[in-house]
Amino acid sequence: MTAVLFDFSGTLCRIESVDSWLRAVLTEADLTLPEAELAETAQALERSGALPGGSTPAHVPRELAELWATRDSSAERHRAAYTGLSRQVPLPDARLHDALYDRHRTPAAWAPYPDAVEVLRALREGGIGVGVVSNIGWDLRPVFREHALDPFVDSYTLSYEHGVQKPDPRLFAAACAALGTDPRDTLMVGDERRADGGAAALGCRVHFVDPLPIAERPDSLRPILGMVG
């Protein structure tokens, strides 16, 4: 392998909990909820799947089904899909739905997995090309800069910037082209078997990790170092 492509959410970084997400937005809006009501609201938001990078929706309303299926193809569709899910849950102020969406795009809402910097640095020092290829509706580069990951990334291939989303092989082809690497010499690392597994159609080798909470996954990325070079 001469290059490695990484997924973002659940692979290199993990989104905060729904409870933390909701509390941060309520605090910013100078609003409070009784603890029991806050816990109930957080659980409802989790079931709805309104937090990007969080739980899969327990149910996607019929009116959102088509939007949900193509949510990562544009910034507008991504926002509409997730705020549409959020709006299934009553909140004390209707403006909080957009505030919740805006919160998840901030570096403060994300944390790298414990071994992410170590692995990316080792790949860079070993002369291995590193790319990020993500199904997403917003620019994640500020997250990488804030968490000191950006110096070790050579290219970013984001679905909303290309109008195509994983598992479509065209997104992986664009990622390989950005690195100047042959897909057959490229390893794709991700946490979603259907989406990230699409790289195999180009001839990429694919390695999966579990999108566990930060504390439960201290070193799942380290084995990658033995797969390249």
Coordinates of C-alpha atoms in Angstrom, one line a residue:
M1 CA 0.0 0.0 0.0
T2 CA 1.3 3.4 -0.9
A3 CA -1.7 5.5 0.3
V4 CA -4.4 5.3 3.0
L5 CA -7.9 6.8 2.7
F6 CA -9.7 7.4 6.0
D7 CA -13.4 8.0 6.7
F8 CA -14.0 10.8 9.2
S9 CA -16.9 10.2 11.6
G10 CA -16.6 6.9 13.6
T11 CA -13.1 6.3 12.1
L12 CA -10.7 9.2 12.9
C13 CA -13.1 11.2 15.1
R14 CA -16.2 10.7 17.2
I15 CA -19.1 13.1 17.7
E16 CA -20.0 14.1 21.2
S17 CA -23.0 12.5 23.0
V18 CA -26.5 13.7 22.3
D19 CA -26.7 14.8 25.9
S20 CA -23.6 17.0 25.6
W21 CA -24.8 18.3 22.2
L22 CA -28.2 19.3 23.6
R23 CA -26.7 20.8 26.8
A24 CA -24.2 22.9 24.8
V25 CA -26.9 24.4 22.6
L26 CA -29.3 25.1 25.5
T27 CA -26.4 26.8 27.4
E28 CA -25.6 29.0 24.4
A29 CA -29.2 30.0 24.1
D30 CA -29.4 30.7 27.8
L31 CA -32.2 28.2 28.3
T32 CA -32.6 25.4 30.9
L33 CA -34.7 22.3 31.1
P34 CA -35.4 20.3 34.2
E35 CA -33.1 17.3 34.3
A36 CA -35.8 14.7 33.7
E37 CA -37.1 16.7 30.7
L38 CA -33.6 17.2 29.4
A39 CA -32.9 13.5 29.6
E40 CA -36.2 12.6 27.9
T41 CA -35.5 15.1 25.1
A42 CA -32.0 13.8 24.6
Q43 CA -33.3 10.3 24.3
A44 CA -35.9 11.4 21.8
L45 CA -33.3 13.2 19.7
E46 CA -31.1 10.0 19.8
R47 CA -34.0 7.9 18.6
S48 CA -34.7 10.3 15.8
G49 CA -31.1 10.1 14.5
A50 CA -30.9 13.9 14.4
L51 CA -27.2 14.1 15.5
P52 CA -25.0 13.6 12.4
G53 CA -22.4 11.0 13.3
G54 CA -24.6 9.7 16.0
S55 CA -27.2 7.0 16.0
T56 CA -29.0 5.8 12.9
P57 CA -32.7 7.0 13.0
A58 CA -35.1 4.4 14.4
H59 CA -37.5 5.6 11.8
V60 CA -37.2 8.1 8.9
P61 CA -40.5 9.8 8.2
R62 CA -41.9 9.2 4.8
E63 CA -41.7 12.8 3.8
L64 CA -37.9 12.8 4.6
A65 CA -37.1 9.4 3.0
E66 CA -35.8 10.7 -0.4
L67 CA -34.0 13.6 1.2
W68 CA -32.4 11.2 3.7
A69 CA -31.1 8.8 1.0
T70 CA -29.2 11.6 -0.7
R71 CA -28.4 13.8 2.3
D72 CA -24.7 13.8 1.7
S73 CA -24.8 15.0 -1.9
S74 CA -25.1 18.7 -1.0
A75 CA -24.8 21.1 2.0
E76 CA -28.5 22.1 1.6
R77 CA -29.8 18.5 1.6
H78 CA -27.6 17.6 4.6
R79 CA -29.0 20.4 6.7
A80 CA -32.6 19.8 5.6
A81 CA -32.4 16.1 6.3
Y82 CA -31.0 16.4 9.8
T83 CA -33.0 19.4 10.9
G84 CA -36.0 17.6 9.5
L85 CA -35.3 14.7 11.9
S86 CA -34.7 17.1 14.8
R87 CA -38.0 18.8 14.2
Q88 CA -39.7 15.5 15.0
V89 CA -38.8 16.3 18.6
P90 CA -40.4 19.2 20.5
L91 CA -37.9 21.8 21.8
P92 CA -38.5 24.9 23.9
D93 CA -37.6 27.2 21.0
A94 CA -38.0 26.4 17.3
R95 CA -34.6 28.1 16.6
L96 CA -32.8 25.3 18.5
H97 CA -33.2 22.9 15.7
D98 CA -30.9 25.0 13.5
A99 CA -28.6 25.7 16.5
L100 CA -28.2 22.0 17.1
Y101 CA -27.2 21.5 13.5
D102 CA -24.7 24.3 13.7
R103 CA -23.2 23.0 16.9
H104 CA -22.3 19.6 15.3
R105 CA -20.2 21.4 12.7
T106 CA -17.9 22.9 15.3
P107 CA -14.6 21.4 16.4
A108 CA -15.8 21.4 20.0
A109 CA -18.4 18.8 19.1
W110 CA -15.7 16.3 17.9
A111 CA -12.8 14.5 19.4
P112 CA -10.1 12.4 17.6
Y113 CA -9.7 8.7 18.6
P114 CA -6.7 8.4 21.0
D115 CA -4.4 6.8 18.4
A116 CA -5.5 9.0 15.4
V117 CA -2.7 11.6 15.6
E118 CA -0.1 8.9 16.2
V119 CA -1.1 6.8 13.2
L120 CA -1.5 9.7 10.8
R121 CA 2.0 11.0 11.9
A122 CA 3.6 7.6 11.4
L123 CA 2.0 7.3 7.9
R124 CA 3.3 10.7 6.9
E125 CA 6.8 9.9 8.3
G126 CA 6.7 6.6 6.3
G127 CA 6.0 8.4 3.1
I128 CA 2.5 7.0 2.8
G129 CA -0.1 9.3 1.2
V130 CA -3.1 10.1 3.5
G131 CA -6.5 11.2 2.3
V132 CA -9.9 11.7 4.0
V133 CA -13.0 10.7 2.1
S134 CA -16.2 11.5 3.8
N135 CA -20.0 11.5 3.3
I136 CA -20.7 14.9 4.8
G137 CA -22.5 18.1 4.1
W138 CA -20.1 20.6 5.5
D139 CA -16.4 21.5 5.5
L140 CA -14.6 19.3 8.1
R141 CA -11.2 20.9 7.6
P142 CA -11.5 23.2 10.6
V143 CA -12.1 20.2 12.8
F144 CA -8.8 18.6 11.6
R145 CA -6.9 21.9 12.1
E146 CA -8.3 22.4 15.6
H147 CA -7.4 18.9 16.7
A148 CA -3.9 18.9 15.1
L149 CA -4.8 16.2 12.5
D150 CA -4.5 18.5 9.4
P151 CA -0.7 18.5 9.1
F152 CA -0.8 14.8 8.4
V153 CA -3.5 14.8 5.7
D154 CA -2.7 15.4 2.1
S155 CA -6.2 15.7 0.6
Y156 CA -9.9 15.9 1.5
T157 CA -12.6 14.4 -0.7
L158 CA -16.0 15.4 0.7
S159 CA -19.2 14.2 -0.8
Y160 CA -21.0 17.5 -0.8
E161 CA -18.2 19.1 -2.8
H162 CA -18.5 16.4 -5.5
G163 CA -22.2 15.9 -5.5
V164 CA -21.8 12.2 -5.1
Q165 CA -21.7 10.0 -2.0
K166 CA -20.2 6.7 -0.8
P167 CA -20.5 3.9 -1.8
D168 CA -20.4 5.4 -5.3
P169 CA -16.9 4.4 -6.7
R170 CA -16.6 7.9 -8.2
L171 CA -16.0 9.4 -4.8
F172 CA -13.2 7.0 -4.1
A173 CA -11.8 7.5 -7.5
A174 CA -11.6 11.2 -6.9
A175 CA -9.9 10.6 -3.6
C176 CA -7.3 8.4 -5.2
A177 CA -6.8 10.9 -8.0
A178 CA -6.2 13.7 -5.4
L179 CA -3.4 11.6 -3.9
G180 CA -2.1 10.5 -7.3
T181 CA -2.3 6.8 -6.2
D182 CA -3.5 3.7 -7.9
P183 CA -6.6 2.3 -6.2
R184 CA -5.0 -1.1 -6.2
D185 CA -2.2 0.3 -4.0
T186 CA -4.6 2.1 -1.6
L187 CA -6.1 1.1 1.7
M188 CA -9.6 2.4 2.6
V189 CA -10.3 2.6 6.4
G190 CA -13.8 3.1 7.5
D191 CA -16.6 2.1 9.9
E192 CA -19.5 1.6 7.5
R193 CA -19.4 -1.7 5.6
R194 CA -21.8 -0.6 2.8
A195 CA -20.6 3.0 2.4
D196 CA -16.8 2.5 2.9
G197 CA -16.9 -0.9 1.3
G198 CA -17.6 0.8 -2.0
A199 CA -13.9 1.4 -2.4
A200 CA -13.4 -2.3 -3.2
A201 CA -15.1 -1.9 -6.5
L202 CA -12.1 0.1 -7.6
G203 CA -9.6 -2.5 -6.3
C204 CA -8.8 -0.8 -3.0
R205 CA -8.2 -3.0 0.0
V206 CA -10.7 -2.1 2.7
H207 CA -10.3 -2.3 6.5
F208 CA -13.1 -1.7 9.0
V209 CA -13.1 -0.3 12.5
D210 CA -16.0 -0.1 15.0
P211 CA -17.4 3.4 15.6
L212 CA -17.2 2.9 19.4
P213 CA -17.1 5.7 22.0
I214 CA -13.7 7.3 22.5
A215 CA -13.0 5.6 25.8
E216 CA -13.8 2.1 24.4
R217 CA -11.5 2.3 21.3
P218 CA -8.0 3.4 22.3
D219 CA -6.0 1.7 19.6
S220 CA -8.1 0.3 16.8
L221 CA -6.2 2.3 14.2
R222 CA -2.7 1.1 15.1
P223 CA -3.0 -2.2 13.1
I224 CA -3.1 -0.1 9.9
L225 CA 0.6 0.6 10.3
G226 CA 1.3 -3.0 9.7
M227 CA -0.8 -3.1 6.5
V228 CA 1.1 -0.5 4.5
G229 CA 4.6 0.2 3.3

